[in-house]
Short mmCIF file of the C-alpha atoms (twelve columns), coordinates in Angstrom:
data_MODEL
# 
_entry.id   MODEL 
# 
loop_
_atom_site.group_PDB 
_atom_site.id 
_atom_site.type_symbol 
_atom_site.label_atom_id 
_atom_site.label_alt_id 
_atom_site.label_comp_id 
_atom_site.label_asym_id 
_atom_site.label_seq_id 
_atom_site.Cartn_x 
_atom_site.Cartn_y 
_atom_site.Cartn_z 
_atom_site.pdbx_PDB_model_num 
ATOM 1   C CA . UNK A 1   -0.150  -0.039  -0.065  1 
ATOM 2   C CA . UNK A 2   1.206   3.472   -0.796  1 
ATOM 3   C CA . UNK A 3   0.333   6.585   1.139   1 
ATOM 4   C CA . UNK A 4   -2.625  7.013   -0.459  1 
ATOM 5   C CA . UNK A 5   -4.183  3.756   0.264   1 
ATOM 6   C CA . UNK A 6   -3.809  2.121   -3.485  1 
ATOM 7   C CA . UNK A 7   -2.782  -1.404  -3.545  1 
ATOM 8   C CA . UNK A 8   -0.543  -2.772  -6.221  1 
ATOM 9   C CA . UNK A 9   -2.126  -5.622  -8.172  1 
ATOM 10  C CA . UNK A 10  -1.737  -8.931  -6.298  1 
ATOM 11  C CA . UNK A 11  -0.183  -11.743 -8.336  1 
ATOM 12  C CA . UNK A 12  -2.430  -14.992 -8.820  1 
ATOM 13  C CA . UNK A 13  -0.939  -16.924 -6.093  1 
ATOM 14  C CA . UNK A 14  -1.470  -14.120 -3.645  1 
ATOM 15  C CA . UNK A 15  -5.187  -13.656 -4.636  1 
ATOM 16  C CA . UNK A 16  -5.534  -17.579 -4.031  1 
ATOM 17  C CA . UNK A 17  -3.928  -17.316 -0.733  1 
ATOM 18  C CA . UNK A 18  -5.851  -14.387 0.211   1 
ATOM 19  C CA . UNK A 19  -9.250  -16.251 -0.820  1 
ATOM 20  C CA . UNK A 20  -8.746  -18.939 1.232   1 
ATOM 21  C CA . UNK A 21  -8.341  -16.810 4.211   1 
ATOM 22  C CA . UNK A 22  -11.326 -14.629 3.394   1 
ATOM 23  C CA . UNK A 23  -13.613 -17.406 2.196   1 
ATOM 24  C CA . UNK A 24  -13.683 -19.104 5.625   1 
ATOM 25  C CA . UNK A 25  -15.660 -16.487 7.189   1 
ATOM 26  C CA . UNK A 26  -17.431 -15.488 4.230   1 
ATOM 27  C CA . UNK A 27  -20.757 -17.286 4.452   1 
ATOM 28  C CA . UNK A 28  -21.383 -15.866 7.973   1 
ATOM 29  C CA . UNK A 29  -20.532 -12.643 6.882   1 
ATOM 30  C CA . UNK A 30  -23.085 -12.844 3.842   1 
ATOM 31  C CA . UNK A 31  -25.968 -14.057 6.068   1 
ATOM 32  C CA . UNK A 32  -25.104 -11.022 8.362   1 
ATOM 33  C CA . UNK A 33  -24.143 -8.381  5.779   1 
ATOM 34  C CA . UNK A 34  -27.328 -6.871  3.793   1 
ATOM 35  C CA . UNK A 35  -25.277 -4.881  1.218   1 
ATOM 36  C CA . UNK A 36  -24.575 -5.289  -2.515  1 
ATOM 37  C CA . UNK A 37  -23.446 -3.482  -5.348  1 
ATOM 38  C CA . UNK A 38  -25.910 -0.558  -4.749  1 
ATOM 39  C CA . UNK A 39  -27.002 2.119   -7.144  1 
ATOM 40  C CA . UNK A 40  -25.271 5.746   -6.045  1 
ATOM 41  C CA . UNK A 41  -26.288 9.065   -6.376  1 
ATOM 42  C CA . UNK A 42  -25.355 9.033   -10.066 1 
ATOM 43  C CA . UNK A 43  -27.639 5.976   -10.616 1 
ATOM 44  C CA . UNK A 44  -24.838 3.601   -11.207 1 
ATOM 45  C CA . UNK A 45  -24.243 0.422   -9.225  1 
ATOM 46  C CA . UNK A 46  -21.002 0.865   -7.558  1 
ATOM 47  C CA . UNK A 47  -19.079 -2.113  -5.612  1 
ATOM 48  C CA . UNK A 48  -17.746 -1.558  -2.366  1 
ATOM 49  C CA . UNK A 49  -13.890 -0.909  -2.424  1 
ATOM 50  C CA . UNK A 50  -11.255 -3.448  -3.304  1 
ATOM 51  C CA . UNK A 51  -9.452  -5.487  -0.489  1 
ATOM 52  C CA . UNK A 52  -11.132 -7.527  2.156   1 
ATOM 53  C CA . UNK A 53  -14.589 -6.772  1.519   1 
ATOM 54  C CA . UNK A 54  -17.285 -9.297  0.356   1 
ATOM 55  C CA . UNK A 55  -17.351 -8.340  -3.203  1 
ATOM 56  C CA . UNK A 56  -13.830 -8.215  -4.142  1 
ATOM 57  C CA . UNK A 57  -12.658 -11.550 -2.544  1 
ATOM 58  C CA . UNK A 58  -10.694 -12.865 -5.522  1 
ATOM 59  C CA . UNK A 59  -8.790  -16.150 -6.265  1 
ATOM 60  C CA . UNK A 60  -10.060 -19.829 -6.359  1 
ATOM 61  C CA . UNK A 61  -13.516 -19.320 -5.313  1 
ATOM 62  C CA . UNK A 62  -14.677 -22.772 -6.283  1 
ATOM 63  C CA . UNK A 63  -12.868 -24.427 -3.227  1 
ATOM 64  C CA . UNK A 64  -14.862 -23.137 -0.480  1 
ATOM 65  C CA . UNK A 65  -17.821 -21.479 -2.176  1 
ATOM 66  C CA . UNK A 66  -20.490 -22.778 0.212   1 
ATOM 67  C CA . UNK A 67  -23.482 -22.639 -2.047  1 
ATOM 68  C CA . UNK A 68  -22.756 -19.365 -3.860  1 
ATOM 69  C CA . UNK A 69  -24.926 -18.802 -6.791  1 
ATOM 70  C CA . UNK A 70  -24.358 -14.970 -7.615  1 
ATOM 71  C CA . UNK A 71  -21.112 -13.757 -8.805  1 
ATOM 72  C CA . UNK A 72  -19.257 -10.650 -9.721  1 
ATOM 73  C CA . UNK A 73  -17.350 -10.815 -12.988 1 
ATOM 74  C CA . UNK A 74  -14.609 -8.313  -13.342 1 
ATOM 75  C CA . UNK A 75  -12.403 -6.697  -15.883 1 
ATOM 76  C CA . UNK A 76  -15.116 -6.808  -18.684 1 
ATOM 77  C CA . UNK A 77  -13.953 -4.590  -21.396 1 
ATOM 78  C CA . UNK A 78  -15.893 -1.409  -21.449 1 
ATOM 79  C CA . UNK A 79  -17.315 -1.743  -24.872 1 
ATOM 80  C CA . UNK A 80  -18.763 -5.325  -24.268 1 
ATOM 81  C CA . UNK A 81  -22.716 -5.139  -24.274 1 
ATOM 82  C CA . UNK A 82  -25.256 -7.093  -22.209 1 
ATOM 83  C CA . UNK A 83  -26.044 -9.080  -25.546 1 
ATOM 84  C CA . UNK A 84  -22.641 -10.145 -26.182 1 
ATOM 85  C CA . UNK A 85  -22.203 -11.262 -22.520 1 
ATOM 86  C CA . UNK A 86  -25.432 -13.207 -22.411 1 
ATOM 87  C CA . UNK A 87  -24.318 -14.791 -25.922 1 
ATOM 88  C CA . UNK A 88  -21.042 -15.833 -24.691 1 
ATOM 89  C CA . UNK A 89  -22.571 -17.223 -21.269 1 
ATOM 90  C CA . UNK A 90  -25.400 -18.936 -23.162 1 
ATOM 91  C CA . UNK A 91  -22.653 -21.022 -25.179 1 
ATOM 92  C CA . UNK A 92  -21.894 -23.088 -21.985 1 
ATOM 93  C CA . UNK A 93  -24.506 -22.261 -19.580 1 
ATOM 94  C CA . UNK A 94  -27.688 -21.625 -21.504 1 
ATOM 95  C CA . UNK A 95  -30.692 -22.300 -18.984 1 
ATOM 96  C CA . UNK A 96  -28.496 -22.500 -16.125 1 
ATOM 97  C CA . UNK A 97  -28.074 -18.726 -15.264 1 
ATOM 98  C CA . UNK A 98  -31.407 -16.472 -14.728 1 
ATOM 99  C CA . UNK A 99  -30.013 -13.201 -14.073 1 
ATOM 100 C CA . UNK A 100 -27.347 -10.834 -15.548 1 
ATOM 101 C CA . UNK A 101 -26.757 -7.258  -14.797 1 
ATOM 102 C CA . UNK A 102 -24.143 -5.097  -16.706 1 
ATOM 103 C CA . UNK A 103 -23.947 -1.799  -14.970 1 
ATOM 104 C CA . UNK A 104 -23.596 0.930   -17.340 1 
ATOM 105 C CA . UNK A 105 -21.916 4.310   -17.104 1 
ATOM 106 C CA . UNK A 106 -24.533 6.606   -18.349 1 
ATOM 107 C CA . UNK A 107 -22.443 9.576   -19.314 1 
ATOM 108 C CA . UNK A 108 -20.032 7.239   -21.516 1 
ATOM 109 C CA . UNK A 109 -22.915 4.840   -22.490 1 
ATOM 110 C CA . UNK A 110 -20.538 1.913   -21.899 1 
ATOM 111 C CA . UNK A 111 -20.371 -0.608  -19.336 1 
ATOM 112 C CA . UNK A 112 -18.245 -0.133  -16.073 1 
ATOM 113 C CA . UNK A 113 -15.967 -2.975  -16.140 1 
ATOM 114 C CA . UNK A 114 -18.103 -5.511  -14.168 1 
ATOM 115 C CA . UNK A 115 -21.378 -7.366  -14.260 1 
ATOM 116 C CA . UNK A 116 -23.407 -9.757  -11.919 1 
ATOM 117 C CA . UNK A 117 -24.499 -13.188 -12.811 1 
ATOM 118 C CA . UNK A 118 -26.961 -15.354 -10.924 1 
ATOM 119 C CA . UNK A 119 -26.871 -19.217 -11.644 1 
ATOM 120 C CA . UNK A 120 -29.446 -21.483 -10.754 1 
ATOM 121 C CA . UNK A 121 -27.166 -24.063 -8.814  1 
ATOM 122 C CA . UNK A 122 -24.288 -23.548 -7.015  1 
ATOM 123 C CA . UNK A 123 -22.712 -26.297 -9.214  1 
ATOM 124 C CA . UNK A 124 -23.157 -24.268 -12.221 1 
ATOM 125 C CA . UNK A 125 -21.785 -21.281 -10.711 1 
ATOM 126 C CA . UNK A 126 -18.720 -23.089 -9.643  1 
ATOM 127 C CA . UNK A 127 -18.111 -24.686 -13.147 1 
ATOM 128 C CA . UNK A 128 -18.486 -20.739 -14.253 1 
ATOM 129 C CA . UNK A 129 -15.823 -19.727 -11.668 1 
ATOM 130 C CA . UNK A 130 -13.564 -22.553 -13.068 1 
ATOM 131 C CA . UNK A 131 -13.655 -21.568 -16.722 1 
ATOM 132 C CA . UNK A 132 -13.792 -17.783 -16.337 1 
ATOM 133 C CA . UNK A 133 -11.591 -16.800 -13.140 1 
ATOM 134 C CA . UNK A 134 -8.115  -15.918 -14.138 1 
ATOM 135 C CA . UNK A 135 -8.667  -16.368 -17.821 1 
ATOM 136 C CA . UNK A 136 -7.546  -13.941 -20.610 1 
ATOM 137 C CA . UNK A 137 -10.391 -12.119 -21.489 1 
ATOM 138 C CA . UNK A 138 -9.954  -12.767 -25.261 1 
ATOM 139 C CA . UNK A 139 -10.557 -16.308 -24.479 1 
ATOM 140 C CA . UNK A 140 -13.588 -16.144 -22.196 1 
ATOM 141 C CA . UNK A 141 -15.165 -12.852 -23.512 1 
ATOM 142 C CA . UNK A 142 -14.058 -12.747 -27.143 1 
ATOM 143 C CA . UNK A 143 -14.725 -9.950  -29.883 1 
ATOM 144 C CA . UNK A 144 -12.588 -7.227  -28.408 1 
ATOM 145 C CA . UNK A 145 -9.032  -7.071  -28.293 1 
ATOM 146 C CA . UNK A 146 -8.404  -6.660  -24.549 1 
ATOM 147 C CA . UNK A 147 -5.475  -7.596  -22.602 1 
ATOM 148 C CA . UNK A 148 -7.667  -7.874  -19.397 1 
ATOM 149 C CA . UNK A 149 -7.783  -11.129 -17.236 1 
ATOM 150 C CA . UNK A 150 -11.257 -12.078 -16.081 1 
ATOM 151 C CA . UNK A 151 -11.788 -12.168 -12.223 1 
ATOM 152 C CA . UNK A 152 -14.654 -13.927 -10.695 1 
ATOM 153 C CA . UNK A 153 -15.772 -12.972 -7.112  1 
ATOM 154 C CA . UNK A 154 -18.969 -14.010 -4.905  1 
ATOM 155 C CA . UNK A 155 -21.212 -11.216 -4.985  1 
ATOM 156 C CA . UNK A 156 -22.564 -9.757  -1.413  1 
ATOM 157 C CA . UNK A 157 -25.981 -10.162 -2.530  1 
ATOM 158 C CA . UNK A 158 -26.946 -13.726 -3.483  1 
ATOM 159 C CA . UNK A 159 -30.016 -15.102 -5.298  1 
ATOM 160 C CA . UNK A 160 -32.358 -14.115 -7.875  1 
ATOM 161 C CA . UNK A 161 -35.116 -12.813 -5.741  1 
ATOM 162 C CA . UNK A 162 -32.849 -10.635 -3.770  1 
ATOM 163 C CA . UNK A 163 -31.038 -8.961  -6.714  1 
ATOM 164 C CA . UNK A 164 -34.304 -8.205  -8.586  1 
ATOM 165 C CA . UNK A 165 -35.425 -6.684  -5.318  1 
ATOM 166 C CA . UNK A 166 -32.559 -4.615  -4.737  1 
ATOM 167 C CA . UNK A 167 -32.224 -3.134  -8.435  1 
ATOM 168 C CA . UNK A 168 -36.402 -2.641  -8.592  1 
ATOM 169 C CA . UNK A 169 -36.118 -0.608  -5.493  1 
ATOM 170 C CA . UNK A 170 -33.081 1.454   -6.310  1 
ATOM 171 C CA . UNK A 171 -32.743 4.662   -7.953  1 
ATOM 172 C CA . UNK A 172 -30.823 3.428   -10.797 1 
ATOM 173 C CA . UNK A 173 -34.146 2.066   -12.256 1 
ATOM 174 C CA . UNK A 174 -35.511 5.533   -12.975 1 
ATOM 175 C CA . UNK A 175 -32.766 5.905   -15.594 1 
ATOM 176 C CA . UNK A 176 -32.702 2.253   -16.760 1 
ATOM 177 C CA . UNK A 177 -36.449 2.243   -17.579 1 
ATOM 178 C CA . UNK A 178 -35.321 4.527   -20.729 1 
ATOM 179 C CA . UNK A 179 -33.003 2.408   -21.995 1 
ATOM 180 C CA . UNK A 180 -34.400 -1.195  -22.002 1 
ATOM 181 C CA . UNK A 181 -30.993 -2.528  -23.399 1 
ATOM 182 C CA . UNK A 182 -29.338 -1.548  -20.108 1 
ATOM 183 C CA . UNK A 183 -31.818 -3.071  -17.797 1 
ATOM 184 C CA . UNK A 184 -30.867 -6.125  -15.786 1 
ATOM 185 C CA . UNK A 185 -31.886 -9.332  -17.651 1 
ATOM 186 C CA . UNK A 186 -34.029 -12.239 -16.406 1 
ATOM 187 C CA . UNK A 187 -33.873 -15.600 -18.163 1 
ATOM 188 C CA . UNK A 188 -36.105 -18.552 -17.975 1 
ATOM 189 C CA . UNK A 189 -34.967 -22.509 -17.798 1 
ATOM 190 C CA . UNK A 190 -34.767 -22.553 -21.664 1 
ATOM 191 C CA . UNK A 191 -32.435 -19.447 -21.962 1 
ATOM 192 C CA . UNK A 192 -35.363 -17.114 -23.298 1 
ATOM 193 C CA . UNK A 193 -35.329 -13.667 -21.869 1 
ATOM 194 C CA . UNK A 194 -38.174 -12.506 -19.264 1 
ATOM 195 C CA . UNK A 195 -39.594 -9.213  -18.394 1 
ATOM 196 C CA . UNK A 196 -37.917 -7.500  -15.507 1 
ATOM 197 C CA . UNK A 197 -40.722 -7.294  -12.852 1 
# 
């Protein structure tokens, strides 16, 4: 850490070690904490700061996921659209995820670099983590020439119903209703889009 509190990007080994330490107490914290990536005053979903918080735990989350179904996918190229993300997810997980939200920077009209995905089962979530976490974005999210590496972390808010409730009741919906392509997306068991309640 430097004087401003910025952290150097940890190595993959350091992330795994930190994850193993953090995951042990995470399930208890998830039950006690009623937080999420919440809409801020600008209407954007803002994750808590990185470090030791619940949303930014990184590394191998499959080892001790404890039934996690909602994840935050980080390092999404900013020009990636919700449709591109759903198309890529559907190649291997069609019908296995029921919620996708890719927060948008309303001023720049592009995503903010992370998104939320809820899977129907913890097993599907674990499989997603194995296939996406630590993988070169050009391989797991093709279509744009990005040198980023995808990172998957457990979301603080778990489950479809709770994610829908939080977004539906948040101020960000006032802006999203005017841009259907930015809305959170719900999918049925066949991978077909459903209306956001």
